[in-house]
XYZ file of C-alpha atoms in Angstrom:
430
model
C 30.386 -5.560 -3.721
C 28.209 -8.425 -4.219
C 24.913 -7.069 -4.505
C 21.834 -9.438 -4.856
C 18.368 -7.975 -6.180
C 15.522 -9.535 -4.765
C 12.194 -8.784 -6.553
C 12.718 -7.314 -10.275
C 9.457 -5.407 -11.049
C 10.076 -1.458 -11.743
C 11.398 -0.518 -8.356
C 13.977 -3.926 -9.361
C 15.134 -1.771 -12.497
C 15.858 1.064 -11.016
C 18.340 -0.599 -8.333
C 19.447 -2.818 -10.808
C 20.938 1.033 -13.010
C 21.748 2.260 -9.986
C 24.243 -0.380 -7.981
C 25.209 -1.081 -11.622
C 26.697 2.450 -12.316
C 28.300 2.136 -9.365
C 30.727 -1.193 -10.332
C 28.916 -3.428 -8.346
C 28.547 -6.778 -9.077
C 24.317 -8.167 -9.689
C 22.390 -10.237 -9.515
C 18.391 -10.649 -9.576
C 16.444 -13.221 -7.119
C 13.035 -13.895 -8.609
C 10.251 -15.932 -7.126
C 8.626 -15.529 -10.227
C 10.202 -16.454 -14.152
C 11.609 -12.397 -15.311
C 12.562 -12.293 -18.629
C 13.398 -8.903 -19.341
C 17.215 -8.521 -17.402
C 19.936 -7.603 -19.493
C 22.084 -9.344 -21.239
C 25.496 -10.725 -18.616
C 23.101 -10.557 -15.474
C 22.953 -13.565 -13.406
C 19.320 -14.093 -12.648
C 17.338 -16.982 -9.782
C 13.995 -17.093 -10.292
C 11.524 -19.405 -9.041
C 10.176 -20.678 -5.759
C 13.991 -21.562 -4.271
C 15.051 -17.968 -5.288
C 15.868 -16.717 -1.750
C 17.732 -19.890 -0.848
C 21.650 -18.913 -0.500
C 20.921 -14.690 0.246
C 23.828 -15.370 3.074
C 26.333 -15.056 -0.244
C 25.831 -11.899 -1.384
C 27.540 -8.864 1.182
C 23.569 -6.848 0.819
C 20.114 -7.301 -0.972
C 17.764 -4.759 -2.124
C 14.446 -5.533 -1.008
C 11.819 -4.675 -3.682
C 9.180 -2.896 -2.100
C 6.293 -5.265 -1.879
C 8.461 -8.531 -0.369
C 8.406 -9.101 3.156
C 11.673 -8.177 4.635
C 10.897 -12.372 6.470
C 12.032 -13.803 3.721
C 15.271 -12.129 3.508
C 15.840 -13.077 6.713
C 18.728 -15.254 5.925
C 20.606 -12.681 4.725
C 23.777 -10.948 5.363
C 22.463 -7.316 5.357
C 19.073 -6.367 3.668
C 18.588 -3.201 2.623
C 16.216 -0.752 0.104
C 15.400 1.838 -2.111
C 13.813 3.948 -0.265
C 16.949 3.572 2.388
C 18.878 4.272 -0.373
C 17.552 6.843 -1.327
C 17.018 8.386 1.935
C 20.410 8.607 2.803
C 22.206 9.368 -0.884
C 19.356 12.544 -1.361
C 21.063 16.042 -1.310
C 17.733 17.620 -0.669
C 15.074 17.792 1.731
C 12.485 15.614 1.597
C 9.180 15.654 2.403
C 7.002 12.265 2.459
C 3.199 11.936 1.924
C 1.901 8.731 3.819
C -1.861 7.776 3.972
C -3.997 4.556 2.410
C -5.911 6.607 -0.020
C -4.990 9.707 -1.718
C -1.067 9.569 -1.183
C -0.638 10.458 -4.957
C -3.347 13.438 -5.477
C -1.501 14.549 -2.207
C 2.080 14.906 -2.978
C 0.462 15.748 -6.271
C -0.748 18.862 -4.712
C 2.348 19.138 -2.875
C 4.432 19.525 -5.539
C 2.323 21.439 -7.925
C 2.527 24.265 -5.017
C 6.184 24.807 -4.797
C 6.386 24.214 -8.348
C 4.015 27.312 -9.014
C 6.520 29.317 -6.124
C 9.637 28.146 -8.610
C 11.293 25.861 -6.610
C 13.006 22.636 -8.518
C 10.344 19.511 -7.229
C 10.433 15.630 -7.464
C 8.309 14.068 -7.422
C 8.571 10.228 -6.318
C 8.130 6.926 -5.236
C 5.192 4.527 -5.123
C 3.341 7.469 -8.037
C 5.249 5.229 -10.352
C 8.968 7.338 -10.883
C 11.690 5.823 -8.610
C 13.020 7.808 -6.851
C 16.746 6.075 -7.691
C 15.988 7.362 -11.006
C 16.678 10.634 -10.247
C 18.553 11.279 -7.821
C 21.448 11.818 -9.757
C 20.328 14.591 -10.807
C 19.087 15.764 -7.459
C 20.903 19.399 -6.463
C 20.768 20.657 -2.643
C 18.847 23.140 -3.351
C 15.332 21.188 -4.787
C 12.722 19.503 -2.877
C 12.174 15.776 -3.086
C 8.217 15.164 -2.429
C 8.070 11.197 -2.169
C 4.636 9.215 -2.334
C 5.298 6.247 0.420
C 3.410 3.365 0.512
C 3.643 0.708 3.545
C 5.671 -1.588 1.496
C 8.636 0.728 1.099
C 8.478 2.620 4.651
C 8.833 -0.861 6.060
C 12.261 -0.864 6.816
C 12.968 2.582 6.406
C 15.253 4.063 9.100
C 15.049 7.761 8.476
C 11.565 9.973 8.010
C 10.917 12.827 5.965
C 11.349 16.038 7.113
C 8.069 17.281 6.612
C 5.800 13.921 6.878
C 2.654 13.938 6.311
C 0.079 11.646 7.234
C -3.317 10.468 5.614
C -6.257 8.843 6.787
C -5.282 5.920 7.417
C -7.516 2.496 7.371
C -7.401 -1.723 7.023
C -5.310 -2.372 3.739
C -3.199 -5.027 1.649
C -3.874 -7.929 4.606
C -2.854 -10.093 1.816
C 0.172 -8.725 2.366
C 0.544 -7.855 6.107
C 0.273 -9.852 8.753
C -2.398 -7.783 10.113
C -3.062 -4.213 10.467
C -0.966 -3.577 13.500
C 2.141 -5.022 11.277
C 0.782 -2.481 8.821
C 0.282 0.033 10.789
C 3.587 -0.092 12.762
C 5.005 -0.296 8.738
C 3.457 3.473 8.335
C 3.818 4.864 11.904
C 8.315 4.546 9.995
C 7.257 7.839 8.323
C 7.574 9.477 11.973
C 8.987 7.699 13.967
C 13.436 9.086 13.395
C 12.043 12.526 13.246
C 13.758 15.502 15.573
C 12.274 17.880 17.511
C 13.516 19.906 14.497
C 10.798 18.991 11.760
C 7.052 18.460 11.252
C 4.145 15.862 10.523
C 1.081 17.087 9.167
C -1.531 14.718 10.286
C -5.737 13.851 9.958
C -7.621 16.032 12.862
C -9.940 12.240 13.354
C -8.475 9.001 12.186
C -7.422 7.515 15.744
C -4.351 5.724 13.711
C -3.176 9.685 11.842
C -3.414 10.073 15.426
C -0.843 7.753 16.835
C 1.536 7.252 13.748
C 1.695 11.350 14.728
C 1.949 11.563 18.539
C 4.702 8.768 18.557
C 6.593 11.504 16.610
C 9.336 14.077 18.003
C 8.312 16.578 15.757
C 6.174 19.900 16.069
C 2.697 18.632 14.859
C -0.252 20.621 12.532
C -3.306 18.942 12.007
C -5.405 19.795 8.692
C -8.562 20.520 8.167
C -8.820 22.723 11.340
C -7.776 25.591 12.666
C -5.414 23.947 15.257
C -1.855 24.355 15.087
C -1.409 26.523 11.908
C -3.089 23.659 9.342
C -5.139 25.045 6.800
C -9.042 24.173 6.780
C -12.320 25.312 4.356
C -14.571 27.544 5.498
C -16.767 29.846 3.175
C -15.847 28.007 0.848
C -12.417 29.343 0.584
C -9.278 27.829 2.550
C -7.724 28.976 5.633
C -4.753 28.949 7.623
C -5.921 30.554 11.367
C -8.069 33.430 10.654
C -6.461 34.041 6.757
C -7.599 33.791 3.688
C -5.791 31.997 0.843
C -7.954 31.245 -1.946
C -11.325 30.184 -2.887
C -12.047 26.631 -3.151
C -12.766 26.401 -7.082
C -10.055 26.748 -7.557
C -9.166 23.360 -7.339
C -9.563 21.243 -9.869
C -10.357 17.668 -8.920
C -13.422 16.601 -7.303
C -14.539 15.150 -4.195
C -15.365 16.030 -0.526
C -12.114 13.929 0.074
C -9.946 16.381 -2.558
C -10.989 19.796 -0.522
C -9.163 17.501 2.850
C -5.754 16.600 0.225
C -5.719 19.758 -0.929
C -5.892 20.985 2.938
C -3.052 18.530 3.196
C -0.684 19.949 1.319
C -1.244 23.163 1.828
C -0.614 22.760 5.609
C 2.735 21.180 3.875
C 4.115 23.816 1.940
C 3.323 26.200 4.692
C 5.403 24.346 7.280
C 8.518 23.501 5.385
C 8.191 27.545 3.262
C 6.359 29.283 6.409
C 6.461 32.429 4.679
C 4.356 31.621 1.947
C 1.405 32.711 3.930
C 1.679 35.757 1.995
C 1.724 33.887 -0.714
C -1.704 33.355 -1.897
C -1.491 33.919 -5.664
C 1.675 31.265 -5.146
C -0.193 28.464 -3.756
C -3.823 29.321 -6.111
C -1.476 29.192 -9.157
C -0.432 25.812 -7.656
C -4.110 24.397 -6.624
C -5.509 25.511 -9.814
C -2.938 23.612 -12.292
C -2.909 20.241 -10.832
C -6.388 19.107 -13.078
C -6.162 15.356 -11.175
C -3.980 12.010 -11.612
C -5.064 8.945 -13.908
C -7.587 6.242 -12.963
C -8.380 9.540 -9.253
C -12.522 10.005 -9.555
C -11.710 10.538 -13.448
C -14.388 12.332 -15.626
C -14.667 9.925 -18.965
C -18.168 10.534 -21.054
C -21.023 11.521 -20.404
C -23.620 9.401 -22.395
C -27.398 9.035 -22.426
C -27.609 11.511 -19.999
C -25.024 9.170 -17.614
C -22.588 10.642 -16.261
C -18.852 7.999 -16.258
C -16.313 8.518 -13.730
C -12.737 6.263 -14.238
C -11.138 5.888 -9.653
C -9.919 2.150 -10.401
C -6.910 3.437 -8.079
C -10.154 3.274 -5.043
C -8.931 -0.866 -3.829
C -10.055 0.508 -0.702
C -13.970 0.852 1.131
C -12.624 3.734 2.754
C -11.953 5.655 -0.918
C -14.797 3.951 -2.306
C -17.249 5.001 0.113
C -15.295 8.705 -0.296
C -16.783 8.880 -3.915
C -19.998 7.634 -3.221
C -20.395 10.732 -1.068
C -18.531 13.000 -3.657
C -22.157 12.692 -5.404
C -25.014 14.190 -4.361
C -26.777 12.512 -8.455
C -28.124 8.782 -8.697
C -25.228 6.873 -8.489
C -23.873 3.349 -10.150
C -21.255 1.609 -8.168
C -19.135 -0.860 -10.001
C -17.220 -2.544 -7.050
C -14.948 -6.180 -7.051
C -11.711 -7.067 -8.177
C -8.703 -9.164 -6.487
C -9.428 -9.849 -2.528
C -6.987 -8.270 0.260
C -8.782 -9.743 3.096
C -10.527 -6.360 3.733
C -14.351 -6.700 5.192
C -16.823 -4.720 2.441
C -19.816 -3.713 5.694
C -18.875 -0.457 5.435
C -19.294 0.405 1.544
C -22.829 -1.360 1.131
C -23.684 0.545 4.534
C -22.628 3.388 2.213
C -24.644 1.994 -0.818
C -27.647 1.627 1.186
C -27.397 5.603 3.080
C -27.410 6.938 -0.395
C -29.664 5.055 -2.336
C -26.628 3.828 -4.555
C -27.163 0.676 -6.666
C -24.119 -2.072 -7.200
C -22.015 -4.210 -9.757
C -20.111 -6.563 -8.406
C -17.818 -8.092 -10.593
C -14.999 -10.237 -10.164
C -13.117 -11.979 -6.575
C -14.985 -10.084 -4.381
C -18.205 -9.574 -5.951
C -19.870 -12.495 -4.787
C -19.448 -11.860 -1.402
C -19.853 -7.599 -2.205
C -23.428 -8.889 -3.937
C -24.062 -11.488 -0.715
C -23.865 -8.293 1.848
C -26.008 -6.160 -0.510
C -28.446 -8.738 -0.868
C -28.522 -9.029 2.861
C -28.823 -5.110 2.658
C -31.841 -4.675 0.401
C -29.345 -2.504 -1.589
C -30.325 -2.833 -5.645
C -26.550 -5.270 -6.722
C -26.584 -6.755 -10.243
C -23.482 -9.532 -10.091
C -21.728 -9.793 -14.017
C -19.648 -12.499 -13.684
C -17.964 -11.772 -17.885
C -15.449 -8.843 -17.930
C -15.618 -4.660 -17.758
C -17.265 -3.928 -20.828
C -20.193 -6.131 -19.319
C -20.431 -4.681 -15.995
C -20.707 -1.489 -18.032
C -23.308 -2.735 -19.517
C -24.837 -3.583 -16.297
C -24.328 -0.482 -15.196
C -25.744 1.640 -17.684
C -28.462 -0.561 -17.241
C -29.904 0.594 -14.195
C -28.384 4.003 -14.093
C -31.142 6.412 -14.363
C -30.727 9.864 -16.164
C -29.229 12.598 -14.518
C -26.967 9.877 -12.276
C -22.677 9.329 -12.783
C -21.651 5.847 -12.267
C -18.294 5.476 -10.618
C -15.423 1.927 -11.574
C -14.831 2.778 -7.847
C -14.423 -1.091 -7.045
C -12.553 -0.623 -3.041
C -10.779 -3.771 -4.532
C -7.227 -4.766 -5.208
C -7.265 -5.958 -9.326
C -5.152 -8.494 -9.767
C -7.646 -11.476 -10.462
C -8.630 -9.808 -13.878
C -6.703 -7.171 -14.595
C -2.641 -6.507 -14.745
C -2.725 -3.452 -12.458
C -5.579 -1.278 -11.364
C -4.845 1.583 -14.859
C -5.245 -1.915 -16.802
C -8.901 -1.713 -14.705
C -9.142 2.194 -15.110
C -8.352 1.822 -19.570
C -10.429 -1.188 -19.751
C -13.164 0.572 -17.935
C -12.491 4.071 -20.188
C -12.927 1.782 -23.867
C -16.144 0.259 -22.393
C -17.404 3.871 -21.801
C -16.269 4.908 -25.303
C -17.428 1.718 -26.676
C -21.443 2.761 -25.638
C -23.341 4.068 -27.908
C -25.363 7.178 -27.492
């Protein structure tokens, strides 16, 4: 078959290897200039890359590429669709605006503690097609699914987890309705033998869940067999599971993520209700993902936390509410078309100071001034932002990099931004 790989990032490279191994003829198409395509593979790059799609039998869409950019193709497919079609093992899918990676990782950790072979793939950074050949029918797949991967998905996972949803990626999606509609594909094709685990109070998560034919479980409540927190313990119905103290990651929002994860595991394997030890071992084994509210260092009585993954106001607000100490938050980056009013209000309510950086920093600084929130505007790089935060911080307080913005104005991605924050913090003198 004559196949085009449209978009040559991490997923595109995995798609190239996968379809090459099947013996198909491959051409790489990308609007950017790409230089690391294997020798002998034709490449069409630049603004006209998608002008002749009709000559291919199938076009493989990379996740962040809008499907309507490929409207002239005879058939559009994706790595996610291919994986869902060919995967021999059951899939637990996780989506939401924030918390996907942590929740998916907690699910994987708990299942591994029971002795299961688990494959953690998707938006977390592992291209699903890379691991597909090694998956056995008795294994379990935990798939972190972004809106981009869900955009044109034609199947839904056996267990779907829908965390809190808020506006995001409005620089790519035409509007929030489109974003929400793509998220809904995680449950759209479920049957009554499947399960959807969803946020108990978020109206958008509820909207997605209620369209599903699957059994519905609200985590964070006693209802439906969901897991909740009471008296510093995780419970399912009236049965205690373990102390919340076994969780190695900070923040009230991570207690919610853990409730979602345990609820999903119990929906998949109900007999685990009698295996509290394995659940506790799984929770304890997970020490957190990079750039997700990770403690870096204490300098001159101030603790520094890297939460560079926080690219939405909601995730920055969650970071603010994770600490009772006086806070300085570093906000700003590239613009995703999102309002910052709520995060400024949260800073006002928590008495937090702001260091405003990047492309959205000017808007953030103006909003802070109007709200009477202490704010230092920094035009330069991360080392200058960290120095400004250190000057604003109080002894016994915390500094959090939780930008509520994407990173692409000054950094290659959120990890690059987080790594530069870590380096700047490590350079601070005692």
